[in-house]
Amino acid sequence: MVRISGLASGMDIDELVKSMMQAERVPLDKLTQKKQSSEWQRDDYRSMNTSLSELDTLIRDGIGKQSSFIKKKVSVSNPDAISVKNVNSASDFTGNIKVIGLAKAATMTSTEKSAVTDSKKKLSELGFTTPQDITILAINGGFDTEVKDGVTVEKPYTLTLNADDTLESVINKINANSGVTLFFDGNSQQFSITAKNTGDVKDRPEIELGGTGDFFNMLKMSSNNEGAGGSKGENASIVYNGLAISRPSNTFQINGAEITVKQKTTDTVTFSSTADVDAILDTITQFVNKYNEIIKKVQDKTGEAKYRSFTPLTTEQMKAMTEDEVKLWEEKAKSGTLKSDSTLKSLLTTMRSSLYTSVDGITGKNSLSSLGITTTKNYLEGGKLTIDEDKLRAAISEDPNAIYDMFMANGSEKSDKGLARRLRDDIQSSMKVITEKAGKAGYVNNSFTIGKLVNGLDTRISTFEAKLTKLESRYYSQFTAMEKAIQKANSQSASLASYFS
């Protein structure tokens, strides 16, 4: 449609239409503002769920794991000879060890100088027949197994050698994928093979070499470590609490403790463990701090002021304000999106109840107060926790496993469930409700309540915008008709004036 400016009437038609449309846009602005408010509320709900998820994960990986409460400090009379750390022993342990001999890996070396001078050359240039398959079977090589006649046996590592392979590339493949380490010394033109795992195998060699070609023959290698140029693997030999034992590795576990022997000893080495109070205290403190952080965030958001006169700004309003003015305005406009939210206020109540009620069926340490953890005296803080560190340290030193039981008792009813289990149930239940309201990143709008509301507003906004476009066109048509009428009248008037003159 061709629009005619107000030359005939002398009026600013564009400004007139803009003013008229501005009044007509008020309902559309309200729909857009409502959509923006809904999206802010959605984002605040999601932020809350992120914080709740962080607390849930911290509980799961912290006070919710027994490993957090069996951390131990181990003292060793000769740490140069052995080291000891706890793996999964729930109780303290003591012991003594005398190291008779260390575990060793089987080795093989070239029995004489090979013809190889440069490992970077291709196999075809070094005189190797290709293609050919080589096999390597080594102690505890970590290979696939197969069952033959009811017996489980290891499958050897197999590698096909091709003419374009270099000796260096073959060595790299063997070292990366087999149970041995192959080394070439260019000066002596000799090779060595060492098993990656230590230990003595009674019924067969620790390293066995084979294949369909002449590869290992060209390296001047025997078929296994029991031949010329080879040495057998050995087990670690120790006396543990008076009992002579052997292990294929220098690192092994006994009764949940991991022991590493480092050197032979003439005297007995003693060791003993105690609870790692500092580490366990830190785990509990991290939980308390995160819990308090959530309490504050929920309290702040549900008690946040709602400034009803500060509605989301329209595009036109933003244009008329400075960047700082927009920022200050929107701070107030975004405030109160979760004010008095029933889901979050209910979560505060249930979390307090879950944590402050003792666990049935457990005597002794069955409540937070028995550990020296109580609520702060300021009731306005909404039940934040505070720690009496001396009392908590004493409780940890006395029986850290009892603390784990208090947190993670697996009861059938809420009353006999551990405090951490109760709390995770509360958190996950609230997160589910919030997700139904606000969804998660990547969710389509039709799958959650606020998203459906936004979709509905989008539809209404589109409909209203189409209506305004038609109305604006109508206004311009009317003014255009008026201009044409005025032009026609002016033309007739001029004609009459010229006639009479």
JSON list of N, CA and C in Angstrom, two decimals, residues 392-445:
[
{"chain": "A", "resi": 392, "resn": "LEU", "atom": "N", "xyz": [32.72, -32.67, 67.78]},
{"chain": "A", "resi": 392, "resn": "LEU", "atom": "CA", "xyz": [32.67, -33.48, 66.56]},
{"chain": "A", "resi": 392, "resn": "LEU", "atom": "C", "xyz": [33.96, -34.27, 66.40]},
{"chain": "A", "resi": 393, "resn": "ARG", "atom": "N", "xyz": [35.10, -33.67, 66.69]},
{"chain": "A", "resi": 393, "resn": "ARG", "atom": "CA", "xyz": [36.36, -34.39, 66.61]},
{"chain": "A", "resi": 393, "resn": "ARG", "atom": "C", "xyz": [36.37, -35.59, 67.56]},
{"chain": "A", "resi": 394, "resn": "ALA", "atom": "N", "xyz": [35.85, -35.38, 68.76]},
{"chain": "A", "resi": 394, "resn": "ALA", "atom": "CA", "xyz": [35.81, -36.47, 69.74]},
{"chain": "A", "resi": 394, "resn": "ALA", "atom": "C", "xyz": [34.93, -37.61, 69.24]},
{"chain": "A", "resi": 395, "resn": "ALA", "atom": "N", "xyz": [33.79, -37.26, 68.64]},
{"chain": "A", "resi": 395, "resn": "ALA", "atom": "CA", "xyz": [32.87, -38.27, 68.12]},
{"chain": "A", "resi": 395, "resn": "ALA", "atom": "C", "xyz": [33.50, -39.06, 66.98]},
{"chain": "A", "resi": 396, "resn": "ILE", "atom": "N", "xyz": [34.24, -38.36, 66.11]},
{"chain": "A", "resi": 396, "resn": "ILE", "atom": "CA", "xyz": [34.91, -39.03, 64.99]},
{"chain": "A", "resi": 396, "resn": "ILE", "atom": "C", "xyz": [35.99, -39.97, 65.51]},
{"chain": "A", "resi": 397, "resn": "SER", "atom": "N", "xyz": [36.78, -39.50, 66.47]},
{"chain": "A", "resi": 397, "resn": "SER", "atom": "CA", "xyz": [37.85, -40.33, 67.03]},
{"chain": "A", "resi": 397, "resn": "SER", "atom": "C", "xyz": [37.30, -41.57, 67.70]},
{"chain": "A", "resi": 398, "resn": "GLU", "atom": "N", "xyz": [36.15, -41.41, 68.35]},
{"chain": "A", "resi": 398, "resn": "GLU", "atom": "CA", "xyz": [35.56, -42.54, 69.08]},
{"chain": "A", "resi": 398, "resn": "GLU", "atom": "C", "xyz": [35.04, -43.62, 68.15]},
{"chain": "A", "resi": 399, "resn": "ASP", "atom": "N", "xyz": [34.25, -43.23, 67.13]},
{"chain": "A", "resi": 399, "resn": "ASP", "atom": "CA", "xyz": [33.66, -44.25, 66.24]},
{"chain": "A", "resi": 399, "resn": "ASP", "atom": "C", "xyz": [33.11, -43.61, 64.97]},
{"chain": "A", "resi": 400, "resn": "PRO", "atom": "N", "xyz": [33.96, -43.43, 63.95]},
{"chain": "A", "resi": 400, "resn": "PRO", "atom": "CA", "xyz": [33.48, -42.81, 62.71]},
{"chain": "A", "resi": 400, "resn": "PRO", "atom": "C", "xyz": [32.41, -43.64, 62.00]},
{"chain": "A", "resi": 401, "resn": "ASN", "atom": "N", "xyz": [32.44, -44.96, 62.16]},
{"chain": "A", "resi": 401, "resn": "ASN", "atom": "CA", "xyz": [31.44, -45.81, 61.50]},
{"chain": "A", "resi": 401, "resn": "ASN", "atom": "C", "xyz": [30.05, -45.58, 62.07]},
{"chain": "A", "resi": 402, "resn": "ALA", "atom": "N", "xyz": [29.98, -45.23, 63.36]},
{"chain": "A", "resi": 402, "resn": "ALA", "atom": "CA", "xyz": [28.69, -44.93, 63.97]},
{"chain": "A", "resi": 402, "resn": "ALA", "atom": "C", "xyz": [28.09, -43.68, 63.35]},
{"chain": "A", "resi": 403, "resn": "ILE", "atom": "N", "xyz": [28.94, -42.73, 62.98]},
{"chain": "A", "resi": 403, "resn": "ILE", "atom": "CA", "xyz": [28.47, -41.50, 62.33]},
{"chain": "A", "resi": 403, "resn": "ILE", "atom": "C", "xyz": [27.92, -41.83, 60.95]},
{"chain": "A", "resi": 404, "resn": "TYR", "atom": "N", "xyz": [28.64, -42.69, 60.22]},
{"chain": "A", "resi": 404, "resn": "TYR", "atom": "CA", "xyz": [28.14, -43.11, 58.90]},
{"chain": "A", "resi": 404, "resn": "TYR", "atom": "C", "xyz": [26.79, -43.79, 59.03]},
{"chain": "A", "resi": 405, "resn": "ASP", "atom": "N", "xyz": [26.62, -44.66, 60.03]},
{"chain": "A", "resi": 405, "resn": "ASP", "atom": "CA", "xyz": [25.33, -45.34, 60.23]},
{"chain": "A", "resi": 405, "resn": "ASP", "atom": "C", "xyz": [24.23, -44.33, 60.51]},
{"chain": "A", "resi": 406, "resn": "MET", "atom": "N", "xyz": [24.54, -43.29, 61.29]},
{"chain": "A", "resi": 406, "resn": "MET", "atom": "CA", "xyz": [23.53, -42.28, 61.59]},
{"chain": "A", "resi": 406, "resn": "MET", "atom": "C", "xyz": [23.08, -41.56, 60.33]},
{"chain": "A", "resi": 407, "resn": "PHE", "atom": "N", "xyz": [24.01, -41.30, 59.43]},
{"chain": "A", "resi": 407, "resn": "PHE", "atom": "CA", "xyz": [23.67, -40.62, 58.18]},
{"chain": "A", "resi": 407, "resn": "PHE", "atom": "C", "xyz": [22.99, -41.55, 57.17]},
{"chain": "A", "resi": 408, "resn": "MET", "atom": "N", "xyz": [23.37, -42.80, 57.13]},
{"chain": "A", "resi": 408, "resn": "MET", "atom": "CA", "xyz": [22.96, -43.67, 56.02]},
{"chain": "A", "resi": 408, "resn": "MET", "atom": "C", "xyz": [22.22, -44.94, 56.42]},
{"chain": "A", "resi": 409, "resn": "ALA", "atom": "N", "xyz": [21.69, -45.01, 57.62]},
{"chain": "A", "resi": 409, "resn": "ALA", "atom": "CA", "xyz": [20.89, -46.18, 58.01]},
{"chain": "A", "resi": 409, "resn": "ALA", "atom": "C", "xyz": [19.78, -46.40, 56.99]},
{"chain": "A", "resi": 410, "resn": "ASN", "atom": "N", "xyz": [19.61, -47.65, 56.57]},
{"chain": "A", "resi": 410, "resn": "ASN", "atom": "CA", "xyz": [18.67, -47.95, 55.48]},
{"chain": "A", "resi": 410, "resn": "ASN", "atom": "C", "xyz": [17.36, -48.50, 56.03]},
{"chain": "A", "resi": 411, "resn": "GLY", "atom": "N", "xyz": [16.60, -47.64, 56.70]},
{"chain": "A", "resi": 411, "resn": "GLY", "atom": "CA", "xyz": [15.35, -48.08, 57.30]},
{"chain": "A", "resi": 411, "resn": "GLY", "atom": "C", "xyz": [14.20, -48.11, 56.31]},
{"chain": "A", "resi": 412, "resn": "SER", "atom": "N", "xyz": [13.16, -48.82, 56.66]},
{"chain": "A", "resi": 412, "resn": "SER", "atom": "CA", "xyz": [11.98, -48.92, 55.79]},
{"chain": "A", "resi": 412, "resn": "SER", "atom": "C", "xyz": [11.05, -47.72, 55.98]},
{"chain": "A", "resi": 413, "resn": "GLU", "atom": "N", "xyz": [11.09, -47.10, 57.15]},
{"chain": "A", "resi": 413, "resn": "GLU", "atom": "CA", "xyz": [10.28, -45.92, 57.44]},
{"chain": "A", "resi": 413, "resn": "GLU", "atom": "C", "xyz": [11.19, -44.71, 57.58]},
{"chain": "A", "resi": 414, "resn": "LYS", "atom": "N", "xyz": [10.62, -43.52, 57.45]},
{"chain": "A", "resi": 414, "resn": "LYS", "atom": "CA", "xyz": [11.43, -42.32, 57.55]},
{"chain": "A", "resi": 414, "resn": "LYS", "atom": "C", "xyz": [12.09, -42.20, 58.92]},
{"chain": "A", "resi": 415, "resn": "SER", "atom": "N", "xyz": [11.40, -42.67, 59.95]},
{"chain": "A", "resi": 415, "resn": "SER", "atom": "CA", "xyz": [11.91, -42.54, 61.31]},
{"chain": "A", "resi": 415, "resn": "SER", "atom": "C", "xyz": [13.19, -43.33, 61.55]},
{"chain": "A", "resi": 416, "resn": "ASP", "atom": "N", "xyz": [13.36, -44.46, 60.83]},
{"chain": "A", "resi": 416, "resn": "ASP", "atom": "CA", "xyz": [14.58, -45.24, 61.04]},
{"chain": "A", "resi": 416, "resn": "ASP", "atom": "C", "xyz": [15.54, -45.16, 59.85]},
{"chain": "A", "resi": 417, "resn": "LYS", "atom": "N", "xyz": [15.29, -44.20, 58.97]},
{"chain": "A", "resi": 417, "resn": "LYS", "atom": "CA", "xyz": [16.24, -43.93, 57.89]},
{"chain": "A", "resi": 417, "resn": "LYS", "atom": "C", "xyz": [17.32, -42.98, 58.39]},
{"chain": "A", "resi": 418, "resn": "GLY", "atom": "N", "xyz": [18.51, -43.09, 57.82]},
{"chain": "A", "resi": 418, "resn": "GLY", "atom": "CA", "xyz": [19.59, -42.18, 58.16]},
{"chain": "A", "resi": 418, "resn": "GLY", "atom": "C", "xyz": [19.27, -40.76, 57.74]},
{"chain": "A", "resi": 419, "resn": "LEU", "atom": "N", "xyz": [19.91, -39.80, 58.42]},
{"chain": "A", "resi": 419, "resn": "LEU", "atom": "CA", "xyz": [19.62, -38.39, 58.17]},
{"chain": "A", "resi": 419, "resn": "LEU", "atom": "C", "xyz": [19.92, -38.00, 56.72]},
{"chain": "A", "resi": 420, "resn": "ALA", "atom": "N", "xyz": [21.00, -38.50, 56.17]},
{"chain": "A", "resi": 420, "resn": "ALA", "atom": "CA", "xyz": [21.36, -38.16, 54.79]},
{"chain": "A", "resi": 420, "resn": "ALA", "atom": "C", "xyz": [20.36, -38.76, 53.80]},
{"chain": "A", "resi": 421, "resn": "ARG", "atom": "N", "xyz": [19.91, -39.98, 54.06]},
{"chain": "A", "resi": 421, "resn": "ARG", "atom": "CA", "xyz": [18.90, -40.61, 53.18]},
{"chain": "A", "resi": 421, "resn": "ARG", "atom": "C", "xyz": [17.61, -39.79, 53.19]},
{"chain": "A", "resi": 422, "resn": "ARG", "atom": "N", "xyz": [17.19, -39.38, 54.39]},
{"chain": "A", "resi": 422, "resn": "ARG", "atom": "CA", "xyz": [15.97, -38.57, 54.49]},
{"chain": "A", "resi": 422, "resn": "ARG", "atom": "C", "xyz": [16.12, -37.28, 53.66]},
{"chain": "A", "resi": 423, "resn": "LEU", "atom": "N", "xyz": [17.28, -36.64, 53.87]},
{"chain": "A", "resi": 423, "resn": "LEU", "atom": "CA", "xyz": [17.50, -35.35, 53.23]},
{"chain": "A", "resi": 423, "resn": "LEU", "atom": "C", "xyz": [17.50, -35.49, 51.71]},
{"chain": "A", "resi": 424, "resn": "ARG", "atom": "N", "xyz": [18.14, -36.53, 51.20]},
{"chain": "A", "resi": 424, "resn": "ARG", "atom": "CA", "xyz": [18.17, -36.74, 49.75]},
{"chain": "A", "resi": 424, "resn": "ARG", "atom": "C", "xyz": [16.75, -37.01, 49.22]},
{"chain": "A", "resi": 425, "resn": "ASP", "atom": "N", "xyz": [15.95, -37.74, 49.98]},
{"chain": "A", "resi": 425, "resn": "ASP", "atom": "CA", "xyz": [14.55, -37.97, 49.58]},
{"chain": "A", "resi": 425, "resn": "ASP", "atom": "C", "xyz": [13.81, -36.64, 49.47]},
{"chain": "A", "resi": 426, "resn": "ASP", "atom": "N", "xyz": [14.00, -35.78, 50.46]},
{"chain": "A", "resi": 426, "resn": "ASP", "atom": "CA", "xyz": [13.33, -34.47, 50.47]},
{"chain": "A", "resi": 426, "resn": "ASP", "atom": "C", "xyz": [13.76, -33.64, 49.26]},
{"chain": "A", "resi": 427, "resn": "ILE", "atom": "N", "xyz": [15.06, -33.60, 49.03]},
{"chain": "A", "resi": 427, "resn": "ILE", "atom": "CA", "xyz": [15.61, -32.78, 47.94]},
{"chain": "A", "resi": 427, "resn": "ILE", "atom": "C", "xyz": [15.10, -33.27, 46.59]},
{"chain": "A", "resi": 428, "resn": "GLN", "atom": "N", "xyz": [15.17, -34.57, 46.37]},
{"chain": "A", "resi": 428, "resn": "GLN", "atom": "CA", "xyz": [14.78, -35.12, 45.07]},
{"chain": "A", "resi": 428, "resn": "GLN", "atom": "C", "xyz": [13.28, -34.97, 44.83]},
{"chain": "A", "resi": 429, "resn": "SER", "atom": "N", "xyz": [12.49, -35.06, 45.89]},
{"chain": "A", "resi": 429, "resn": "SER", "atom": "CA", "xyz": [11.04, -34.87, 45.75]},
{"chain": "A", "resi": 429, "resn": "SER", "atom": "C", "xyz": [10.72, -33.44, 45.33]},
{"chain": "A", "resi": 430, "resn": "SER", "atom": "N", "xyz": [11.39, -32.46, 45.95]},
{"chain": "A", "resi": 430, "resn": "SER", "atom": "CA", "xyz": [11.15, -31.06, 45.60]},
{"chain": "A", "resi": 430, "resn": "SER", "atom": "C", "xyz": [11.68, -30.73, 44.21]},
{"chain": "A", "resi": 431, "resn": "MET", "atom": "N", "xyz": [12.83, -31.30, 43.87]},
{"chain": "A", "resi": 431, "resn": "MET", "atom": "CA", "xyz": [13.39, -31.07, 42.53]},
{"chain": "A", "resi": 431, "resn": "MET", "atom": "C", "xyz": [12.44, -31.58, 41.45]},
{"chain": "A", "resi": 432, "resn": "LYS", "atom": "N", "xyz": [11.78, -32.69, 41.73]},
{"chain": "A", "resi": 432, "resn": "LYS", "atom": "CA", "xyz": [10.83, -33.24, 40.76]},
{"chain": "A", "resi": 432, "resn": "LYS", "atom": "C", "xyz": [9.66, -32.27, 40.54]},
{"chain": "A", "resi": 433, "resn": "VAL", "atom": "N", "xyz": [9.14, -31.72, 41.64]},
{"chain": "A", "resi": 433, "resn": "VAL", "atom": "CA", "xyz": [8.03, -30.77, 41.53]},
{"chain": "A", "resi": 433, "resn": "VAL", "atom": "C", "xyz": [8.46, -29.51, 40.77]},
{"chain": "A", "resi": 434, "resn": "ILE", "atom": "N", "xyz": [9.67, -29.02, 41.09]},
{"chain": "A", "resi": 434, "resn": "ILE", "atom": "CA", "xyz": [10.18, -27.81, 40.43]},
{"chain": "A", "resi": 434, "resn": "ILE", "atom": "C", "xyz": [10.40, -28.07, 38.94]},
{"chain": "A", "resi": 435, "resn": "THR", "atom": "N", "xyz": [10.90, -29.25, 38.61]},
{"chain": "A", "resi": 435, "resn": "THR", "atom": "CA", "xyz": [11.12, -29.59, 37.20]},
{"chain": "A", "resi": 435, "resn": "THR", "atom": "C", "xyz": [9.80, -29.65, 36.45]},
{"chain": "A", "resi": 436, "resn": "GLU", "atom": "N", "xyz": [8.76, -30.14, 37.09]},
{"chain": "A", "resi": 436, "resn": "GLU", "atom": "CA", "xyz": [7.44, -30.16, 36.46]},
{"chain": "A", "resi": 436, "resn": "GLU", "atom": "C", "xyz": [6.95, -28.74, 36.19]},
{"chain": "A", "resi": 437, "resn": "LYS", "atom": "N", "xyz": [7.34, -27.80, 37.04]},
{"chain": "A", "resi": 437, "resn": "LYS", "atom": "CA", "xyz": [6.94, -26.40, 36.85]},
{"chain": "A", "resi": 437, "resn": "LYS", "atom": "C", "xyz": [7.81, -25.71, 35.81]},
{"chain": "A", "resi": 438, "resn": "ALA", "atom": "N", "xyz": [9.14, -25.88, 35.95]},
{"chain": "A", "resi": 438, "resn": "ALA", "atom": "CA", "xyz": [10.08, -25.06, 35.17]},
{"chain": "A", "resi": 438, "resn": "ALA", "atom": "C", "xyz": [10.94, -25.82, 34.19]},
{"chain": "A", "resi": 439, "resn": "GLY", "atom": "N", "xyz": [10.85, -27.14, 34.16]},
{"chain": "A", "resi": 439, "resn": "GLY", "atom": "CA", "xyz": [11.64, -27.92, 33.24]},
{"chain": "A", "resi": 439, "resn": "GLY", "atom": "C", "xyz": [13.13, -27.80, 33.50]},
{"chain": "A", "resi": 440, "resn": "LYS", "atom": "N", "xyz": [13.91, -28.23, 32.52]},
{"chain": "A", "resi": 440, "resn": "LYS", "atom": "CA", "xyz": [15.37, -28.12, 32.56]},
{"chain": "A", "resi": 440, "resn": "LYS", "atom": "C", "xyz": [15.84, -27.56, 31.22]},
{"chain": "A", "resi": 441, "resn": "ALA", "atom": "N", "xyz": [17.10, -27.16, 31.17]},
{"chain": "A", "resi": 441, "resn": "ALA", "atom": "CA", "xyz": [17.68, -26.66, 29.92]},
{"chain": "A", "resi": 441, "resn": "ALA", "atom": "C", "xyz": [17.52, -27.73, 28.85]},
{"chain": "A", "resi": 442, "resn": "GLY", "atom": "N", "xyz": [17.00, -27.35, 27.70]},
{"chain": "A", "resi": 442, "resn": "GLY", "atom": "CA", "xyz": [16.80, -28.31, 26.61]},
{"chain": "A", "resi": 442, "resn": "GLY", "atom": "C", "xyz": [15.40, -28.89, 26.56]},
{"chain": "A", "resi": 443, "resn": "TYR", "atom": "N", "xyz": [14.62, -28.72, 27.63]},
{"chain": "A", "resi": 443, "resn": "TYR", "atom": "CA", "xyz": [13.24, -29.22, 27.62]},
{"chain": "A", "resi": 443, "resn": "TYR", "atom": "C", "xyz": [12.39, -28.39, 26.66]},
{"chain": "A", "resi": 444, "resn": "VAL", "atom": "N", "xyz": [11.48, -29.05, 25.94]},
{"chain": "A", "resi": 444, "resn": "VAL", "atom": "CA", "xyz": [10.53, -28.31, 25.11]},
{"chain": "A", "resi": 444, "resn": "VAL", "atom": "C", "xyz": [9.47, -27.72, 26.02]},
{"chain": "A", "resi": 445, "resn": "ASN", "atom": "N", "xyz": [8.96, -26.55, 25.64]},
{"chain": "A", "resi": 445, "resn": "ASN", "atom": "CA", "xyz": [8.04, -25.83, 26.51]},
{"chain": "A", "resi": 445, "resn": "ASN", "atom": "C", "xyz": [6.80, -26.63, 26.88]}
]
